[in-house]
Amino acid sequence: MAEKKEIKIGLLGCGQIGTGLIQLLQRQSKFIEKRTGLRLKICRVLVRDPVKSRQGGINRKLLTTNAENILRNQEIDIVVEVLGGVTAPRRLILDALKSGKHVVTANKAVLAEHGPEIMQMAYHCRKQVHYEASVCAGIPIIRSIREGLLANKIDLLMGILNGTTNYILTRMAEQGQSFAEALKEAQQKGFAEPDPALDISGMDTAHKLAILSTLTFGTRLRIKDIYVEGISQIDLEDIKNAEEFGLVVKLLAIGRLVDNKLDLRVHPTMIPKTHPLASVRQEFNAVYLHGDAVGPMMFTGKGAGPLPTASALLSDIIDLASSLSANRQDILTIENIYWGNKKIVPISRTKSEYYLRFPIIDKPGIIGKITTTLGRYGISLSGATARLAPERFGLGHVRVITRDALESDIRRAISEINRFHIMRGKAVAIRIED
């Protein structure tokens, strides 16, 4: 029988994700050892409060409040970072690499904002950084793009990458809840943080899109390269209108090659009910992509939570430990990571169909006035209807579906229409993707 190889791990952080990793490793350690010949041992855990009550039977002797007890420990092979935030994790990841440790992280924000610096340091130190858990938790999308789909040129990436927003939009569509009601329920069930700003603003999704787009298209990205729009302005009226038009509203991350340039966006999107992403409900995540060899593909599963995230972390740890045990040097060069050098398409130059809603005071000729204005900006329509607001005499909505239109033209037309005296609020614009 082959000799068992012990790999020692230092864990930075012991919140829900860190605790989930410890529990999963305790549960699966014998199974992992039987399949791989590896003994994985967590020997130090960084915490803020060592006397805090913790689940999972964690040995208090392993706890430390000093990161140096992990970074300078010569016996530790792999450092796992699950602290959250950006500033401290960035410093600790860089220090871990400098100290000769390989790194596994679930931190999408630090990778999206400091990925090139971290990867450059890893290459310089001849160490590896694994980050499967940073996007879609238990869905192995990063490994699939990096390894399983390596023979493909991927030209489209669309995803529901945030469980909080998907849960909110699902409850609005299926239960008729307002945005505020759906958000409150998501918080009560643990699907939304007490401060949900990062999720509902779309920034959490943008961080994940930056990571996936770097892998998919090989271009060095900055967060400001991605157009970001959240869901807080989505009204129940728009959810109901989408249903009437055979559409569903989702917060989508979109990465698309257009004439060898990159179109990168995060925003609420209406998609047909027949689209594969339309049936992804509640807190689930999904990624839909198109490769030139495989065609369309869909990945779906739980995109958040302690155990799904711990599953991805442990998968990375096993992969890293296996390479260490076999004395492999799986070191990526910067050229292997950033090979695309694509220019980014400004949001003003993007094209799509649009759903437009104009809250109006009911007057004769309203539809004609609005559609004539849209026509002056070169915006063609596939449909336009008006509906009075229930129990609100003299008030209503004009609803328009456009054909493909330039974003800048849509914005200019809306800006003019918003100044009409018949408008009783700002126009709503939601892009449509098929």
mmCIF file of C-alpha atoms in Angstrom, residues 178-340:
data_model
loop_
_atom_site.group_PDB
_atom_site.id
_atom_site.type_symbol
_atom_site.label_atom_id
_atom_site.label_comp_id
_atom_site.label_asym_id
_atom_site.label_seq_id
_atom_site.Cartn_x
_atom_site.Cartn_y
_atom_site.Cartn_z
ATOM 1 C CA SER A 178 -42.846 43.983 -3.358
ATOM 2 C CA PHE A 179 -39.084 44.396 -3.515
ATOM 3 C CA ALA A 180 -38.996 45.421 0.170
ATOM 4 C CA GLU A 181 -41.111 42.423 1.233
ATOM 5 C CA ALA A 182 -39.000 39.940 -0.742
ATOM 6 C CA LEU A 183 -35.757 41.409 0.623
ATOM 7 C CA LYS A 184 -37.021 41.175 4.211
ATOM 8 C CA GLU A 185 -37.979 37.528 3.702
ATOM 9 C CA ALA A 186 -34.566 36.771 2.149
ATOM 10 C CA GLN A 187 -32.880 38.265 5.218
ATOM 11 C CA GLN A 188 -35.100 36.274 7.598
ATOM 12 C CA LYS A 189 -34.197 33.030 5.795
ATOM 13 C CA GLY A 190 -30.482 33.813 5.714
ATOM 14 C CA PHE A 191 -30.296 34.318 1.930
ATOM 15 C CA ALA A 192 -29.471 38.030 2.336
ATOM 16 C CA GLU A 193 -27.023 39.794 4.636
ATOM 17 C CA PRO A 194 -28.235 42.345 7.213
ATOM 18 C CA ASP A 195 -26.591 44.901 4.914
ATOM 19 C CA PRO A 196 -27.484 43.590 1.429
ATOM 20 C CA ALA A 197 -25.978 46.521 -0.502
ATOM 21 C CA LEU A 198 -23.216 44.509 -2.206
ATOM 22 C CA ASP A 199 -25.761 42.008 -3.510
ATOM 23 C CA ILE A 200 -28.665 44.199 -4.616
ATOM 24 C CA SER A 201 -26.349 46.843 -6.140
ATOM 25 C CA GLY A 202 -24.953 44.190 -8.499
ATOM 26 C CA MET A 203 -21.359 44.598 -7.271
ATOM 27 C CA ASP A 204 -21.104 41.046 -5.907
ATOM 28 C CA THR A 205 -22.147 39.780 -9.344
ATOM 29 C CA ALA A 206 -19.649 42.129 -11.020
ATOM 30 C CA HIS A 207 -16.771 40.725 -8.938
ATOM 31 C CA LYS A 208 -17.694 37.220 -10.058
ATOM 32 C CA LEU A 209 -18.100 38.265 -13.687
ATOM 33 C CA ALA A 210 -14.618 39.807 -13.602
ATOM 34 C CA ILE A 211 -13.143 36.482 -12.462
ATOM 35 C CA LEU A 212 -15.062 34.381 -14.998
ATOM 36 C CA SER A 213 -14.370 36.817 -17.855
ATOM 37 C CA THR A 214 -10.633 36.839 -17.138
ATOM 38 C CA LEU A 215 -10.611 33.033 -17.379
ATOM 39 C CA THR A 216 -12.878 32.925 -20.412
ATOM 40 C CA PHE A 217 -11.523 35.777 -22.506
ATOM 41 C CA GLY A 218 -7.968 36.158 -21.142
ATOM 42 C CA THR A 219 -8.172 39.937 -20.741
ATOM 43 C CA ARG A 220 -6.839 41.860 -17.751
ATOM 44 C CA LEU A 221 -9.916 43.568 -16.293
ATOM 45 C CA ARG A 222 -10.770 46.262 -13.792
ATOM 46 C CA ILE A 223 -14.088 46.436 -11.986
ATOM 47 C CA LYS A 224 -14.769 49.796 -13.629
ATOM 48 C CA ASP A 225 -14.624 48.017 -17.025
ATOM 49 C CA ILE A 226 -17.928 46.347 -16.128
ATOM 50 C CA TYR A 227 -21.207 48.276 -16.367
ATOM 51 C CA VAL A 228 -23.166 47.570 -13.167
ATOM 52 C CA GLU A 229 -26.832 48.189 -12.400
ATOM 53 C CA GLY A 230 -28.683 46.692 -9.421
ATOM 54 C CA ILE A 231 -32.260 45.580 -8.785
ATOM 55 C CA SER A 232 -33.484 48.055 -6.147
ATOM 56 C CA GLN A 233 -35.463 50.035 -8.766
ATOM 57 C CA ILE A 234 -37.330 46.978 -10.092
ATOM 58 C CA ASP A 235 -41.051 47.472 -9.497
ATOM 59 C CA LEU A 236 -43.739 44.807 -9.210
ATOM 60 C CA GLU A 237 -45.388 46.479 -12.225
ATOM 61 C CA ASP A 238 -42.384 45.513 -14.369
ATOM 62 C CA ILE A 239 -42.400 41.935 -13.072
ATOM 63 C CA LYS A 240 -46.087 41.626 -14.006
ATOM 64 C CA ASN A 241 -45.525 43.179 -17.437
ATOM 65 C CA ALA A 242 -42.682 40.740 -18.107
ATOM 66 C CA GLU A 243 -45.034 37.855 -17.328
ATOM 67 C CA GLU A 244 -47.607 39.264 -19.755
ATOM 68 C CA PHE A 245 -44.965 39.494 -22.498
ATOM 69 C CA GLY A 246 -43.743 35.923 -21.900
ATOM 70 C CA LEU A 247 -40.555 37.147 -20.201
ATOM 71 C CA VAL A 248 -38.822 36.757 -16.832
ATOM 72 C CA VAL A 249 -36.686 39.349 -14.996
ATOM 73 C CA LYS A 250 -33.253 38.183 -13.777
ATOM 74 C CA LEU A 251 -30.118 39.979 -12.615
ATOM 75 C CA LEU A 252 -27.662 38.732 -15.225
ATOM 76 C CA ALA A 253 -23.914 38.894 -15.631
ATOM 77 C CA ILE A 254 -23.130 39.063 -19.354
ATOM 78 C CA GLY A 255 -19.778 38.648 -21.071
ATOM 79 C CA ARG A 256 -19.859 38.610 -24.858
ATOM 80 C CA LEU A 257 -17.350 38.847 -27.691
ATOM 81 C CA VAL A 258 -18.506 41.450 -30.210
ATOM 82 C CA ASP A 259 -16.233 42.072 -33.213
ATOM 83 C CA ASN A 260 -13.249 40.900 -31.129
ATOM 84 C CA LYS A 261 -14.158 43.345 -28.342
ATOM 85 C CA LEU A 262 -15.608 42.544 -24.925
ATOM 86 C CA ASP A 263 -19.105 43.558 -23.876
ATOM 87 C CA LEU A 264 -19.252 43.159 -20.058
ATOM 88 C CA ARG A 265 -22.390 44.041 -18.119
ATOM 89 C CA VAL A 266 -24.365 43.339 -14.942
ATOM 90 C CA HIS A 267 -27.979 44.524 -14.919
ATOM 91 C CA PRO A 268 -31.608 43.420 -14.603
ATOM 92 C CA THR A 269 -32.553 41.647 -17.809
ATOM 93 C CA MET A 270 -35.731 40.272 -19.303
ATOM 94 C CA ILE A 271 -35.327 36.877 -20.952
ATOM 95 C CA PRO A 272 -37.908 34.596 -22.612
ATOM 96 C CA LYS A 273 -39.475 31.944 -20.405
ATOM 97 C CA THR A 274 -37.965 29.382 -22.789
ATOM 98 C CA HIS A 275 -34.385 30.497 -22.028
ATOM 99 C CA PRO A 276 -32.439 27.968 -19.890
ATOM 100 C CA LEU A 277 -31.731 30.638 -17.241
ATOM 101 C CA ALA A 278 -35.416 31.546 -16.876
ATOM 102 C CA SER A 279 -36.208 28.431 -14.832
ATOM 103 C CA VAL A 280 -33.417 29.009 -12.277
ATOM 104 C CA ARG A 281 -35.342 29.948 -9.135
ATOM 105 C CA GLN A 282 -34.900 30.992 -5.533
ATOM 106 C CA GLU A 283 -31.301 31.177 -4.258
ATOM 107 C CA PHE A 284 -29.830 28.977 -7.008
ATOM 108 C CA ASN A 285 -27.061 30.157 -9.354
ATOM 109 C CA ALA A 286 -26.440 29.216 -12.973
ATOM 110 C CA VAL A 287 -23.958 29.870 -15.767
ATOM 111 C CA TYR A 288 -24.903 29.569 -19.442
ATOM 112 C CA LEU A 289 -22.127 29.702 -22.032
ATOM 113 C CA HIS A 290 -21.463 28.981 -25.682
ATOM 114 C CA GLY A 291 -18.288 27.378 -27.016
ATOM 115 C CA ASP A 292 -17.395 26.949 -30.664
ATOM 116 C CA ALA A 293 -16.940 23.188 -30.245
ATOM 117 C CA VAL A 294 -19.454 22.221 -27.532
ATOM 118 C CA GLY A 295 -22.193 24.712 -28.399
ATOM 119 C CA PRO A 296 -24.465 25.905 -25.555
ATOM 120 C CA MET A 297 -23.855 24.576 -22.038
ATOM 121 C CA MET A 298 -25.561 25.166 -18.704
ATOM 122 C CA PHE A 299 -24.206 24.785 -15.159
ATOM 123 C CA THR A 300 -26.527 25.178 -12.188
ATOM 124 C CA GLY A 301 -26.534 24.546 -8.447
ATOM 125 C CA LYS A 302 -26.320 26.203 -5.055
ATOM 126 C CA GLY A 303 -24.195 29.295 -5.424
ATOM 127 C CA ALA A 304 -23.822 30.179 -1.759
ATOM 128 C CA GLY A 305 -23.939 28.745 1.740
ATOM 129 C CA PRO A 306 -21.369 27.218 4.091
ATOM 130 C CA LEU A 307 -21.384 23.647 2.778
ATOM 131 C CA PRO A 308 -21.523 24.352 -0.996
ATOM 132 C CA THR A 309 -18.682 26.859 -0.567
ATOM 133 C CA ALA A 310 -16.769 24.442 1.666
ATOM 134 C CA SER A 311 -17.200 21.771 -1.014
ATOM 135 C CA ALA A 312 -15.431 23.986 -3.566
ATOM 136 C CA LEU A 313 -12.713 24.933 -1.076
ATOM 137 C CA LEU A 314 -12.061 21.305 -0.208
ATOM 138 C CA SER A 315 -11.958 20.366 -3.887
ATOM 139 C CA ASP A 316 -9.223 22.978 -4.429
ATOM 140 C CA ILE A 317 -7.330 21.784 -1.353
ATOM 141 C CA ILE A 318 -7.396 18.179 -2.610
ATOM 142 C CA ASP A 319 -6.245 19.260 -6.071
ATOM 143 C CA LEU A 320 -3.396 21.294 -4.589
ATOM 144 C CA ALA A 321 -2.452 18.567 -2.125
ATOM 145 C CA SER A 322 -2.366 15.994 -4.922
ATOM 146 C CA SER A 323 0.039 18.132 -6.955
ATOM 147 C CA LEU A 324 2.265 18.613 -3.890
ATOM 148 C CA SER A 325 2.233 14.894 -3.176
ATOM 149 C CA ALA A 326 3.232 14.140 -6.778
ATOM 150 C CA ASN A 327 5.834 16.949 -6.796
ATOM 151 C CA ARG A 328 4.043 18.637 -9.707
ATOM 152 C CA GLN A 329 4.739 22.282 -10.466
ATOM 153 C CA ASP A 330 1.388 23.526 -11.784
ATOM 154 C CA ILE A 331 2.501 27.162 -12.005
ATOM 155 C CA LEU A 332 0.681 29.428 -14.443
ATOM 156 C CA THR A 333 2.603 32.250 -16.080
ATOM 157 C CA ILE A 334 1.023 35.678 -16.450
ATOM 158 C CA GLU A 335 0.945 35.073 -20.209
ATOM 159 C CA ASN A 336 -1.168 31.947 -19.626
ATOM 160 C CA ILE A 337 -3.692 33.947 -17.599
ATOM 161 C CA TYR A 338 -3.852 37.222 -19.542
ATOM 162 C CA TRP A 339 -3.660 36.283 -23.195
ATOM 163 C CA GLY A 340 -6.620 38.097 -24.755
#
